[in-house]
Amino acid sequence: MTSIIIDGVLCVLCFMLSAVFLSGHGSALIAGYNTASNKEKEKYDSKKLCRAVGVFMLLPAVITAGLGAAGYFIEAGKIKESAMLAAVPVFIILLFLGIIILNIYTNKKCKK
């Protein structure tokens, strides 16, 4: 039950961060952009960058919600644990694909 609560808290945090980024704020929370010099920051459109990161943050939120729901169904005895073992690699692959796509998108579309 504790893992389901932790998943729920992480899911809510990801959704909250996504909302902050989608509103165009929170550029100070983006790794690399935060520590970049002003000359480097001028190369990027901060609003587009924040929105791109906000859309990406929806992916971990949904994945975390899915894993939490699967954990609940396993504890309730509605699905077997082996079904969860098949889903976890898919979620990990989706997360890494999202990171790659975000990196390509921010380098091509978020530059001024």
Backbone as XML, in Angstrom:
<?xml version="1.0"?>
<chain id="A" units="angstrom">
  <residue number="1" name="MET">
    <atom name="N" x="0.820" y="-1.196" z="0.000"/>
    <atom name="CA" x="0.000" y="0.000" z="0.000"/>
    <atom name="C" x="0.869" y="1.267" z="0.000"/>
  </residue>
  <residue number="2" name="THR">
    <atom name="N" x="2.013" y="1.181" z="0.647"/>
    <atom name="CA" x="2.909" y="2.336" z="0.710"/>
    <atom name="C" x="3.400" y="2.717" z="-0.686"/>
  </residue>
  <residue number="3" name="SER">
    <atom name="N" x="3.692" y="1.720" z="-1.498"/>
    <atom name="CA" x="4.191" y="2.015" z="-2.845"/>
    <atom name="C" x="3.122" y="2.718" z="-3.682"/>
  </residue>
  <residue number="4" name="ILE">
    <atom name="N" x="1.865" y="2.385" z="-3.463"/>
    <atom name="CA" x="0.781" y="3.036" z="-4.204"/>
    <atom name="C" x="0.673" y="4.497" z="-3.790"/>
  </residue>
  <residue number="5" name="ILE">
    <atom name="N" x="0.845" y="4.774" z="-2.514"/>
    <atom name="CA" x="0.802" y="6.159" z="-2.019"/>
    <atom name="C" x="1.977" y="6.951" z="-2.591"/>
  </residue>
  <residue number="6" name="ILE">
    <atom name="N" x="3.152" y="6.345" z="-2.593"/>
    <atom name="CA" x="4.337" y="7.021" z="-3.142"/>
    <atom name="C" x="4.142" y="7.288" z="-4.630"/>
  </residue>
  <residue number="7" name="ASP">
    <atom name="N" x="3.614" y="6.313" z="-5.364"/>
    <atom name="CA" x="3.322" y="6.517" z="-6.785"/>
    <atom name="C" x="2.335" y="7.655" z="-6.983"/>
  </residue>
  <residue number="8" name="GLY">
    <atom name="N" x="1.317" y="7.703" z="-6.151"/>
    <atom name="CA" x="0.327" y="8.776" z="-6.257"/>
    <atom name="C" x="0.926" y="10.146" z="-6.020"/>
  </residue>
  <residue number="9" name="VAL">
    <atom name="N" x="1.796" y="10.246" z="-5.011"/>
    <atom name="CA" x="2.442" y="11.523" z="-4.700"/>
    <atom name="C" x="3.350" y="11.946" z="-5.853"/>
  </residue>
  <residue number="10" name="LEU">
    <atom name="N" x="4.127" y="11.003" z="-6.391"/>
    <atom name="CA" x="5.002" y="11.319" z="-7.521"/>
    <atom name="C" x="4.197" y="11.726" z="-8.751"/>
  </residue>
  <residue number="11" name="CYS">
    <atom name="N" x="3.081" y="11.063" z="-8.973"/>
    <atom name="CA" x="2.219" y="11.403" z="-10.103"/>
    <atom name="C" x="1.685" y="12.827" z="-9.969"/>
  </residue>
  <residue number="12" name="VAL">
    <atom name="N" x="1.223" y="13.173" z="-8.780"/>
    <atom name="CA" x="0.698" y="14.528" z="-8.550"/>
    <atom name="C" x="1.808" y="15.564" z="-8.717"/>
  </residue>
  <residue number="13" name="LEU">
    <atom name="N" x="3.009" y="15.268" z="-8.221"/>
    <atom name="CA" x="4.129" y="16.203" z="-8.384"/>
    <atom name="C" x="4.474" y="16.411" z="-9.852"/>
  </residue>
  <residue number="14" name="CYS">
    <atom name="N" x="4.468" y="15.319" z="-10.637"/>
    <atom name="CA" x="4.752" y="15.450" z="-12.069"/>
    <atom name="C" x="3.680" y="16.275" z="-12.764"/>
  </residue>
  <residue number="15" name="PHE">
    <atom name="N" x="2.408" y="16.071" z="-12.410"/>
    <atom name="CA" x="1.336" y="16.870" z="-13.007"/>
    <atom name="C" x="1.462" y="18.341" z="-12.611"/>
  </residue>
  <residue number="16" name="MET">
    <atom name="N" x="1.837" y="18.605" z="-11.358"/>
    <atom name="CA" x="2.003" y="19.999" z="-10.920"/>
    <atom name="C" x="3.164" y="20.664" z="-11.666"/>
  </residue>
  <residue number="17" name="LEU">
    <atom name="N" x="4.282" y="19.956" z="-11.795"/>
    <atom name="CA" x="5.411" y="20.507" z="-12.552"/>
    <atom name="C" x="5.028" y="20.730" z="-14.014"/>
  </residue>
  <residue number="18" name="SER">
    <atom name="N" x="4.275" y="19.813" z="-14.563"/>
    <atom name="CA" x="3.824" y="19.970" z="-15.936"/>
    <atom name="C" x="2.970" y="21.224" z="-16.086"/>
  </residue>
  <residue number="19" name="ALA">
    <atom name="N" x="2.088" y="21.473" z="-15.133"/>
    <atom name="CA" x="1.244" y="22.669" z="-15.187"/>
    <atom name="C" x="2.076" y="23.938" z="-15.110"/>
  </residue>
  <residue number="20" name="VAL">
    <atom name="N" x="3.108" y="23.923" z="-14.263"/>
    <atom name="CA" x="3.988" y="25.093" z="-14.143"/>
    <atom name="C" x="4.704" y="25.346" z="-15.461"/>
  </residue>
  <residue number="21" name="PHE">
    <atom name="N" x="5.242" y="24.279" z="-16.057"/>
    <atom name="CA" x="5.968" y="24.438" z="-17.321"/>
    <atom name="C" x="5.029" y="24.817" z="-18.463"/>
  </residue>
  <residue number="22" name="LEU">
    <atom name="N" x="3.857" y="24.221" z="-18.520"/>
    <atom name="CA" x="2.918" y="24.529" z="-19.601"/>
    <atom name="C" x="2.424" y="25.968" z="-19.543"/>
  </residue>
  <residue number="23" name="SER">
    <atom name="N" x="2.446" y="26.565" z="-18.362"/>
    <atom name="CA" x="2.043" y="27.963" z="-18.245"/>
    <atom name="C" x="3.151" y="28.909" z="-18.720"/>
  </residue>
  <residue number="24" name="GLY">
    <atom name="N" x="4.313" y="28.341" z="-19.061"/>
    <atom name="CA" x="5.415" y="29.169" z="-19.565"/>
    <atom name="C" x="6.363" y="29.637" z="-18.486"/>
  </residue>
  <residue number="25" name="HIS">
    <atom name="N" x="6.175" y="29.163" z="-17.279"/>
    <atom name="CA" x="7.041" y="29.543" z="-16.156"/>
    <atom name="C" x="7.911" y="28.351" z="-15.772"/>
  </residue>
  <residue number="26" name="GLY">
    <atom name="N" x="8.810" y="28.572" z="-14.854"/>
    <atom name="CA" x="9.613" y="27.478" z="-14.334"/>
    <atom name="C" x="10.880" y="27.204" z="-15.113"/>
  </residue>
  <residue number="27" name="SER">
    <atom name="N" x="11.328" y="28.164" z="-15.907"/>
    <atom name="CA" x="12.555" y="27.926" z="-16.671"/>
    <atom name="C" x="13.755" y="27.726" z="-15.743"/>
  </residue>
  <residue number="28" name="ALA">
    <atom name="N" x="13.663" y="28.214" z="-14.519"/>
    <atom name="CA" x="14.751" y="28.022" z="-13.559"/>
    <atom name="C" x="14.859" y="26.566" z="-13.120"/>
  </residue>
  <residue number="29" name="LEU">
    <atom name="N" x="13.836" y="25.759" z="-13.390"/>
    <atom name="CA" x="13.845" y="24.354" z="-13.001"/>
    <atom name="C" x="14.373" y="23.439" z="-14.102"/>
  </residue>
  <residue number="30" name="ILE">
    <atom name="N" x="14.668" y="23.995" z="-15.268"/>
    <atom name="CA" x="15.160" y="23.186" z="-16.382"/>
    <atom name="C" x="16.675" y="23.070" z="-16.278"/>
  </residue>
  <residue number="31" name="ALA">
    <atom name="N" x="17.141" y="21.829" z="-16.163"/>
    <atom name="CA" x="18.580" y="21.591" z="-16.023"/>
    <atom name="C" x="19.302" y="22.049" z="-17.281"/>
  </residue>
  <residue number="32" name="GLY">
    <atom name="N" x="20.408" y="22.705" z="-17.107"/>
    <atom name="CA" x="21.183" y="23.202" z="-18.237"/>
    <atom name="C" x="20.793" y="24.615" z="-18.611"/>
  </residue>
  <residue number="33" name="TYR">
    <atom name="N" x="19.507" y="24.866" z="-18.736"/>
    <atom name="CA" x="19.048" y="26.222" z="-19.050"/>
    <atom name="C" x="19.250" y="27.121" z="-17.835"/>
  </residue>
  <residue number="34" name="ASN">
    <atom name="N" x="19.064" y="26.553" z="-16.669"/>
    <atom name="CA" x="19.221" y="27.289" z="-15.420"/>
    <atom name="C" x="20.644" y="27.806" z="-15.253"/>
  </residue>
  <residue number="35" name="THR">
    <atom name="N" x="21.620" y="26.995" z="-15.612"/>
    <atom name="CA" x="23.021" y="27.362" z="-15.383"/>
    <atom name="C" x="23.690" y="27.976" z="-16.611"/>
  </residue>
  <residue number="36" name="ALA">
    <atom name="N" x="22.954" y="28.099" z="-17.700"/>
    <atom name="CA" x="23.537" y="28.662" z="-18.922"/>
    <atom name="C" x="23.801" y="30.159" z="-18.760"/>
  </residue>
  <residue number="37" name="SER">
    <atom name="N" x="24.765" y="30.636" z="-19.511"/>
    <atom name="CA" x="25.056" y="32.070" z="-19.490"/>
    <atom name="C" x="23.925" y="32.810" z="-20.211"/>
  </residue>
  <residue number="38" name="ASN">
    <atom name="N" x="23.860" y="34.108" z="-19.996"/>
    <atom name="CA" x="22.823" y="34.910" z="-20.650"/>
    <atom name="C" x="22.937" y="34.840" z="-22.169"/>
  </residue>
  <residue number="39" name="LYS">
    <atom name="N" x="24.162" y="34.733" z="-22.672"/>
    <atom name="CA" x="24.383" y="34.627" z="-24.108"/>
    <atom name="C" x="23.770" y="33.332" z="-24.645"/>
  </residue>
  <residue number="40" name="GLU">
    <atom name="N" x="23.927" y="32.241" z="-23.906"/>
    <atom name="CA" x="23.336" y="30.958" z="-24.311"/>
    <atom name="C" x="21.815" y="30.985" z="-24.172"/>
  </residue>
  <residue number="41" name="LYS">
    <atom name="N" x="21.305" y="31.621" z="-23.128"/>
    <atom name="CA" x="19.859" y="31.683" z="-22.910"/>
    <atom name="C" x="19.164" y="32.473" z="-24.013"/>
  </residue>
  <residue number="42" name="GLU">
    <atom name="N" x="19.863" y="33.446" z="-24.581"/>
    <atom name="CA" x="19.280" y="34.257" z="-25.650"/>
    <atom name="C" x="19.049" y="33.449" z="-26.923"/>
  </residue>
  <residue number="43" name="LYS">
    <atom name="N" x="19.716" y="32.303" z="-27.060"/>
    <atom name="CA" x="19.558" y="31.468" z="-28.243"/>
    <atom name="C" x="18.239" y="30.703" z="-28.233"/>
  </residue>
  <residue number="44" name="TYR">
    <atom name="N" x="17.605" y="30.571" z="-27.069"/>
    <atom name="CA" x="16.397" y="29.766" z="-26.934"/>
    <atom name="C" x="15.190" y="30.627" z="-26.589"/>
  </residue>
  <residue number="45" name="ASP">
    <atom name="N" x="14.045" y="30.216" z="-27.065"/>
    <atom name="CA" x="12.775" y="30.831" z="-26.698"/>
    <atom name="C" x="12.320" y="30.156" z="-25.410"/>
  </residue>
  <residue number="46" name="SER">
    <atom name="N" x="12.385" y="30.870" z="-24.298"/>
    <atom name="CA" x="12.125" y="30.246" z="-22.999"/>
    <atom name="C" x="10.687" y="29.745" z="-22.860"/>
  </residue>
  <residue number="47" name="LYS">
    <atom name="N" x="9.728" y="30.445" z="-23.468"/>
    <atom name="CA" x="8.326" y="30.001" z="-23.391"/>
    <atom name="C" x="8.143" y="28.672" z="-24.128"/>
  </residue>
  <residue number="48" name="LYS">
    <atom name="N" x="8.721" y="28.556" z="-25.329"/>
    <atom name="CA" x="8.625" y="27.302" z="-26.081"/>
    <atom name="C" x="9.329" y="26.165" z="-25.339"/>
  </residue>
  <residue number="49" name="LEU">
    <atom name="N" x="10.478" y="26.491" z="-24.763"/>
    <atom name="CA" x="11.234" y="25.488" z="-24.031"/>
    <atom name="C" x="10.448" y="24.998" z="-22.825"/>
  </residue>
  <residue number="50" name="CYS">
    <atom name="N" x="9.829" y="25.920" z="-22.101"/>
    <atom name="CA" x="9.026" y="25.537" z="-20.934"/>
    <atom name="C" x="7.833" y="24.690" z="-21.347"/>
  </residue>
  <residue number="51" name="ARG">
    <atom name="N" x="7.181" y="25.055" z="-22.440"/>
    <atom name="CA" x="6.026" y="24.269" z="-22.899"/>
    <atom name="C" x="6.447" y="22.875" z="-23.340"/>
  </residue>
  <residue number="52" name="ALA">
    <atom name="N" x="7.600" y="22.770" z="-24.002"/>
    <atom name="CA" x="8.083" y="21.457" z="-24.438"/>
    <atom name="C" x="8.376" y="20.565" z="-23.238"/>
  </residue>
  <residue number="53" name="VAL">
    <atom name="N" x="9.007" y="21.128" z="-22.223"/>
    <atom name="CA" x="9.299" y="20.353" z="-21.016"/>
    <atom name="C" x="8.001" y="20.010" z="-20.281"/>
  </residue>
  <residue number="54" name="GLY">
    <atom name="N" x="7.025" y="20.914" z="-20.319"/>
    <atom name="CA" x="5.729" y="20.650" z="-19.693"/>
    <atom name="C" x="4.996" y="19.499" z="-20.349"/>
  </residue>
  <residue number="55" name="VAL">
    <atom name="N" x="5.037" y="19.442" z="-21.674"/>
    <atom name="CA" x="4.417" y="18.324" z="-22.385"/>
    <atom name="C" x="5.152" y="17.031" z="-22.055"/>
  </residue>
  <residue number="56" name="PHE">
    <atom name="N" x="6.497" y="17.107" z="-22.001"/>
    <atom name="CA" x="7.258" y="15.909" z="-21.645"/>
    <atom name="C" x="6.926" y="15.435" z="-20.241"/>
  </residue>
  <residue number="57" name="MET">
    <atom name="N" x="6.731" y="16.355" z="-19.298"/>
    <atom name="CA" x="6.448" y="15.964" z="-17.912"/>
    <atom name="C" x="5.120" y="15.232" z="-17.780"/>
  </residue>
  <residue number="58" name="LEU">
    <atom name="N" x="4.253" y="15.369" z="-18.765"/>
    <atom name="CA" x="3.012" y="14.595" z="-18.747"/>
    <atom name="C" x="3.295" y="13.107" z="-18.904"/>
  </residue>
  <residue number="59" name="LEU">
    <atom name="N" x="4.347" y="12.764" z="-19.647"/>
    <atom name="CA" x="4.688" y="11.361" z="-19.858"/>
    <atom name="C" x="5.054" y="10.655" z="-18.553"/>
  </residue>
  <residue number="60" name="PRO">
    <atom name="N" x="5.988" y="11.169" z="-17.741"/>
    <atom name="CA" x="6.256" y="10.486" z="-16.476"/>
    <atom name="C" x="5.048" y="10.481" z="-15.535"/>
  </residue>
  <residue number="61" name="ALA">
    <atom name="N" x="4.215" y="11.514" z="-15.626"/>
    <atom name="CA" x="3.020" y="11.542" z="-14.777"/>
    <atom name="C" x="2.077" y="10.404" z="-15.142"/>
  </residue>
  <residue number="62" name="VAL">
    <atom name="N" x="1.862" y="10.216" z="-16.433"/>
    <atom name="CA" x="0.964" y="9.147" z="-16.879"/>
    <atom name="C" x="1.579" y="7.772" z="-16.598"/>
  </residue>
  <residue number="63" name="ILE">
    <atom name="N" x="2.881" y="7.632" z="-16.829"/>
    <atom name="CA" x="3.552" y="6.360" z="-16.551"/>
    <atom name="C" x="3.474" y="6.029" z="-15.074"/>
  </residue>
  <residue number="64" name="THR">
    <atom name="N" x="3.718" y="7.006" z="-14.215"/>
    <atom name="CA" x="3.646" y="6.779" z="-12.774"/>
    <atom name="C" x="2.232" y="6.418" z="-12.348"/>
  </residue>
  <residue number="65" name="ALA">
    <atom name="N" x="1.245" y="7.075" z="-12.937"/>
    <atom name="CA" x="-0.148" y="6.741" z="-12.628"/>
    <atom name="C" x="-0.468" y="5.318" z="-13.066"/>
  </residue>
  <residue number="66" name="GLY">
    <atom name="N" x="0.028" y="4.931" z="-14.232"/>
    <atom name="CA" x="-0.201" y="3.570" z="-14.718"/>
    <atom name="C" x="0.442" y="2.523" z="-13.838"/>
  </residue>
  <residue number="67" name="LEU">
    <atom name="N" x="1.672" y="2.803" z="-13.403"/>
    <atom name="CA" x="2.350" y="1.859" z="-12.514"/>
    <atom name="C" x="1.661" y="1.782" z="-11.155"/>
  </residue>
  <residue number="68" name="GLY">
    <atom name="N" x="1.195" y="2.907" z="-10.666"/>
    <atom name="CA" x="0.453" y="2.906" z="-9.397"/>
    <atom name="C" x="-0.847" y="2.134" z="-9.504"/>
  </residue>
  <residue number="69" name="ALA">
    <atom name="N" x="-1.551" y="2.312" z="-10.622"/>
    <atom name="CA" x="-2.808" y="1.568" z="-10.825"/>
    <atom name="C" x="-2.530" y="0.079" z="-10.948"/>
  </residue>
  <residue number="70" name="ALA">
    <atom name="N" x="-1.465" y="-0.272" z="-11.667"/>
    <atom name="CA" x="-1.113" y="-1.689" z="-11.788"/>
    <atom name="C" x="-0.752" y="-2.273" z="-10.425"/>
  </residue>
  <residue number="71" name="GLY">
    <atom name="N" x="-0.021" y="-1.510" z="-9.620"/>
    <atom name="CA" x="0.314" y="-1.967" z="-8.268"/>
    <atom name="C" x="-0.920" y="-2.192" z="-7.422"/>
  </residue>
  <residue number="72" name="TYR">
    <atom name="N" x="-1.887" y="-1.304" z="-7.564"/>
    <atom name="CA" x="-3.145" y="-1.465" z="-6.820"/>
    <atom name="C" x="-3.869" y="-2.738" z="-7.253"/>
  </residue>
  <residue number="73" name="PHE">
    <atom name="N" x="-3.948" y="-2.976" z="-8.572"/>
    <atom name="CA" x="-4.640" y="-4.163" z="-9.061"/>
    <atom name="C" x="-3.922" y="-5.445" z="-8.658"/>
  </residue>
  <residue number="74" name="ILE">
    <atom name="N" x="-2.598" y="-5.390" z="-8.563"/>
    <atom name="CA" x="-1.843" y="-6.556" z="-8.110"/>
    <atom name="C" x="-2.155" y="-6.834" z="-6.645"/>
  </residue>
  <residue number="75" name="GLU">
    <atom name="N" x="-2.152" y="-5.789" z="-5.822"/>
    <atom name="CA" x="-2.448" y="-5.975" z="-4.396"/>
    <atom name="C" x="-3.878" y="-6.415" z="-4.166"/>
  </residue>
  <residue number="76" name="ALA">
    <atom name="N" x="-4.791" y="-5.977" z="-5.028"/>
    <atom name="CA" x="-6.194" y="-6.375" z="-4.899"/>
    <atom name="C" x="-6.423" y="-7.781" z="-5.446"/>
  </residue>
  <residue number="77" name="GLY">
    <atom name="N" x="-5.420" y="-8.347" z="-6.131"/>
    <atom name="CA" x="-5.540" y="-9.692" z="-6.661"/>
    <atom name="C" x="-6.277" y="-9.765" z="-7.990"/>
  </residue>
  <residue number="78" name="LYS">
    <atom name="N" x="-6.435" y="-8.642" z="-8.668"/>
    <atom name="CA" x="-7.177" y="-8.632" z="-9.935"/>
    <atom name="C" x="-6.295" y="-8.985" z="-11.125"/>
  </residue>
  <residue number="79" name="ILE">
    <atom name="N" x="-4.987" y="-8.734" z="-11.023"/>
    <atom name="CA" x="-4.063" y="-9.167" z="-12.072"/>
    <atom name="C" x="-2.865" y="-9.829" z="-11.414"/>
  </residue>
  <residue number="80" name="LYS">
    <atom name="N" x="-2.153" y="-10.632" z="-12.215"/>
    <atom name="CA" x="-0.977" y="-11.318" z="-11.685"/>
    <atom name="C" x="0.245" y="-10.416" z="-11.776"/>
  </residue>
  <residue number="81" name="GLU">
    <atom name="N" x="1.199" y="-10.725" z="-10.927"/>
    <atom name="CA" x="2.419" y="-9.920" z="-10.887"/>
    <atom name="C" x="3.221" y="-10.049" z="-12.173"/>
  </residue>
  <residue number="82" name="SER">
    <atom name="N" x="3.106" y="-11.154" z="-12.863"/>
    <atom name="CA" x="3.849" y="-11.358" z="-14.109"/>
    <atom name="C" x="3.402" y="-10.368" z="-15.193"/>
  </residue>
  <residue number="83" name="ALA">
    <atom name="N" x="2.153" y="-9.929" z="-15.130"/>
    <atom name="CA" x="1.676" y="-8.933" z="-16.092"/>
    <atom name="C" x="2.389" y="-7.599" z="-15.884"/>
  </residue>
  <residue number="84" name="MET">
    <atom name="N" x="2.703" y="-7.291" z="-14.651"/>
    <atom name="CA" x="3.421" y="-6.051" z="-14.335"/>
    <atom name="C" x="4.855" y="-6.131" z="-14.846"/>
  </residue>
  <residue number="85" name="LEU">
    <atom name="N" x="5.441" y="-7.323" z="-14.774"/>
    <atom name="CA" x="6.818" y="-7.472" z="-15.242"/>
    <atom name="C" x="6.932" y="-7.219" z="-16.737"/>
  </residue>
  <residue number="86" name="ALA">
    <atom name="N" x="5.888" y="-7.480" z="-17.486"/>
    <atom name="CA" x="5.915" y="-7.214" z="-18.918"/>
    <atom name="C" x="5.715" y="-5.730" z="-19.212"/>
  </residue>
  <residue number="87" name="ALA">
    <atom name="N" x="4.993" y="-5.020" z="-18.345"/>
    <atom name="CA" x="4.686" y="-3.608" z="-18.592"/>
    <atom name="C" x="5.841" y="-2.675" z="-18.234"/>
  </residue>
  <residue number="88" name="VAL">
    <atom name="N" x="6.619" y="-3.012" z="-17.248"/>
    <atom name="CA" x="7.684" y="-2.118" z="-16.778"/>
    <atom name="C" x="8.717" y="-1.819" z="-17.871"/>
  </residue>
  <residue number="89" name="PRO">
    <atom name="N" x="9.233" y="-2.817" z="-18.602"/>
    <atom name="CA" x="10.188" y="-2.468" z="-19.676"/>
    <atom name="C" x="9.574" y="-1.556" z="-20.742"/>
  </residue>
  <residue number="90" name="VAL">
    <atom name="N" x="8.293" y="-1.741" z="-21.034"/>
    <atom name="CA" x="7.628" y="-0.881" z="-22.009"/>
    <atom name="C" x="7.601" y="0.560" z="-21.502"/>
  </residue>
  <residue number="91" name="PHE">
    <atom name="N" x="7.290" y="0.741" z="-20.222"/>
    <atom name="CA" x="7.270" y="2.083" z="-19.639"/>
    <atom name="C" x="8.664" y="2.710" z="-19.654"/>
  </residue>
  <residue number="92" name="ILE">
    <atom name="N" x="9.674" y="1.921" z="-19.365"/>
    <atom name="CA" x="11.049" y="2.444" z="-19.370"/>
    <atom name="C" x="11.457" y="2.854" z="-20.782"/>
  </residue>
  <residue number="93" name="ILE">
    <atom name="N" x="11.118" y="2.033" z="-21.779"/>
    <atom name="CA" x="11.437" y="2.369" z="-23.163"/>
    <atom name="C" x="10.705" y="3.635" z="-23.585"/>
  </residue>
  <residue number="94" name="LEU">
    <atom name="N" x="9.430" y="3.768" z="-23.211"/>
    <atom name="CA" x="8.670" y="4.980" z="-23.532"/>
    <atom name="C" x="9.305" y="6.221" z="-22.913"/>
  </residue>
  <residue number="95" name="LEU">
    <atom name="N" x="9.781" y="6.098" z="-21.683"/>
    <atom name="CA" x="10.416" y="7.226" z="-21.010"/>
    <atom name="C" x="11.690" y="7.651" z="-21.732"/>
  </residue>
  <residue number="96" name="PHE">
    <atom name="N" x="12.522" y="6.683" z="-22.115"/>
    <atom name="CA" x="13.753" y="7.020" z="-22.818"/>
    <atom name="C" x="13.465" y="7.588" z="-24.209"/>
  </residue>
  <residue number="97" name="LEU">
    <atom name="N" x="12.468" y="7.054" z="-24.896"/>
    <atom name="CA" x="12.084" y="7.620" z="-26.191"/>
    <atom name="C" x="11.597" y="9.061" z="-26.029"/>
  </residue>
  <residue number="98" name="GLY">
    <atom name="N" x="10.853" y="9.321" z="-24.952"/>
    <atom name="CA" x="10.395" y="10.679" z="-24.679"/>
    <atom name="C" x="11.557" y="11.632" z="-24.451"/>
  </residue>
  <residue number="99" name="ILE">
    <atom name="N" x="12.569" y="11.176" z="-23.745"/>
    <atom name="CA" x="13.746" y="12.009" z="-23.493"/>
    <atom name="C" x="14.467" y="12.318" z="-24.806"/>
  </residue>
  <residue number="100" name="ILE">
    <atom name="N" x="14.614" y="11.319" z="-25.661"/>
    <atom name="CA" x="15.286" y="11.521" z="-26.948"/>
    <atom name="C" x="14.491" y="12.501" z="-27.818"/>
  </residue>
  <residue number="101" name="ILE">
    <atom name="N" x="13.181" y="12.306" z="-27.879"/>
    <atom name="CA" x="12.342" y="13.198" z="-28.679"/>
    <atom name="C" x="12.373" y="14.617" z="-28.128"/>
  </residue>
  <residue number="102" name="LEU">
    <atom name="N" x="12.339" y="14.766" z="-26.806"/>
    <atom name="CA" x="12.420" y="16.095" z="-26.191"/>
    <atom name="C" x="13.736" y="16.775" z="-26.546"/>
  </residue>
  <residue number="103" name="ASN">
    <atom name="N" x="14.822" y="16.033" z="-26.494"/>
    <atom name="CA" x="16.134" y="16.591" z="-26.809"/>
    <atom name="C" x="16.183" y="17.070" z="-28.258"/>
  </residue>
  <residue number="104" name="ILE">
    <atom name="N" x="15.684" y="16.265" z="-29.171"/>
    <atom name="CA" x="15.671" y="16.652" z="-30.590"/>
    <atom name="C" x="14.772" y="17.865" z="-30.795"/>
  </residue>
  <residue number="105" name="TYR">
    <atom name="N" x="13.590" y="17.845" z="-30.188"/>
    <atom name="CA" x="12.637" y="18.946" z="-30.364"/>
    <atom name="C" x="13.189" y="20.262" z="-29.825"/>
  </residue>
  <residue number="106" name="THR">
    <atom name="N" x="13.771" y="20.219" z="-28.627"/>
    <atom name="CA" x="14.279" y="21.476" z="-28.043"/>
    <atom name="C" x="15.454" y="22.026" z="-28.836"/>
  </residue>
  <residue number="107" name="ASN">
    <atom name="N" x="16.263" y="21.160" z="-29.418"/>
    <atom name="CA" x="17.407" y="21.634" z="-30.203"/>
    <atom name="C" x="16.991" y="22.166" z="-31.570"/>
  </residue>
  <residue number="108" name="LYS">
    <atom name="N" x="15.867" y="21.711" z="-32.108"/>
    <atom name="CA" x="15.447" y="22.157" z="-33.437"/>
    <atom name="C" x="14.383" y="23.255" z="-33.397"/>
  </residue>
  <residue number="109" name="LYS">
    <atom name="N" x="13.405" y="23.140" z="-32.515"/>
    <atom name="CA" x="12.244" y="24.035" z="-32.555"/>
    <atom name="C" x="12.267" y="25.134" z="-31.508"/>
  </residue>
  <residue number="110" name="CYS">
    <atom name="N" x="13.027" y="24.978" z="-30.446"/>
    <atom name="CA" x="12.993" y="25.980" z="-29.377"/>
    <atom name="C" x="14.090" y="27.033" z="-29.530"/>
  </residue>
  <residue number="111" name="LYS">
    <atom name="N" x="14.940" y="26.875" z="-30.521"/>
    <atom name="CA" x="15.950" y="27.903" z="-30.763"/>
    <atom name="C" x="15.324" y="29.037" z="-31.527"/>
  </residue>
  <residue number="112" name="LYS">
    <atom name="N" x="15.803" y="30.240" z="-31.259"/>
    <atom name="CA" x="15.289" y="31.440" z="-31.947"/>
    <atom name="C" x="15.819" y="31.516" z="-33.345"/>
  </residue>
</chain>
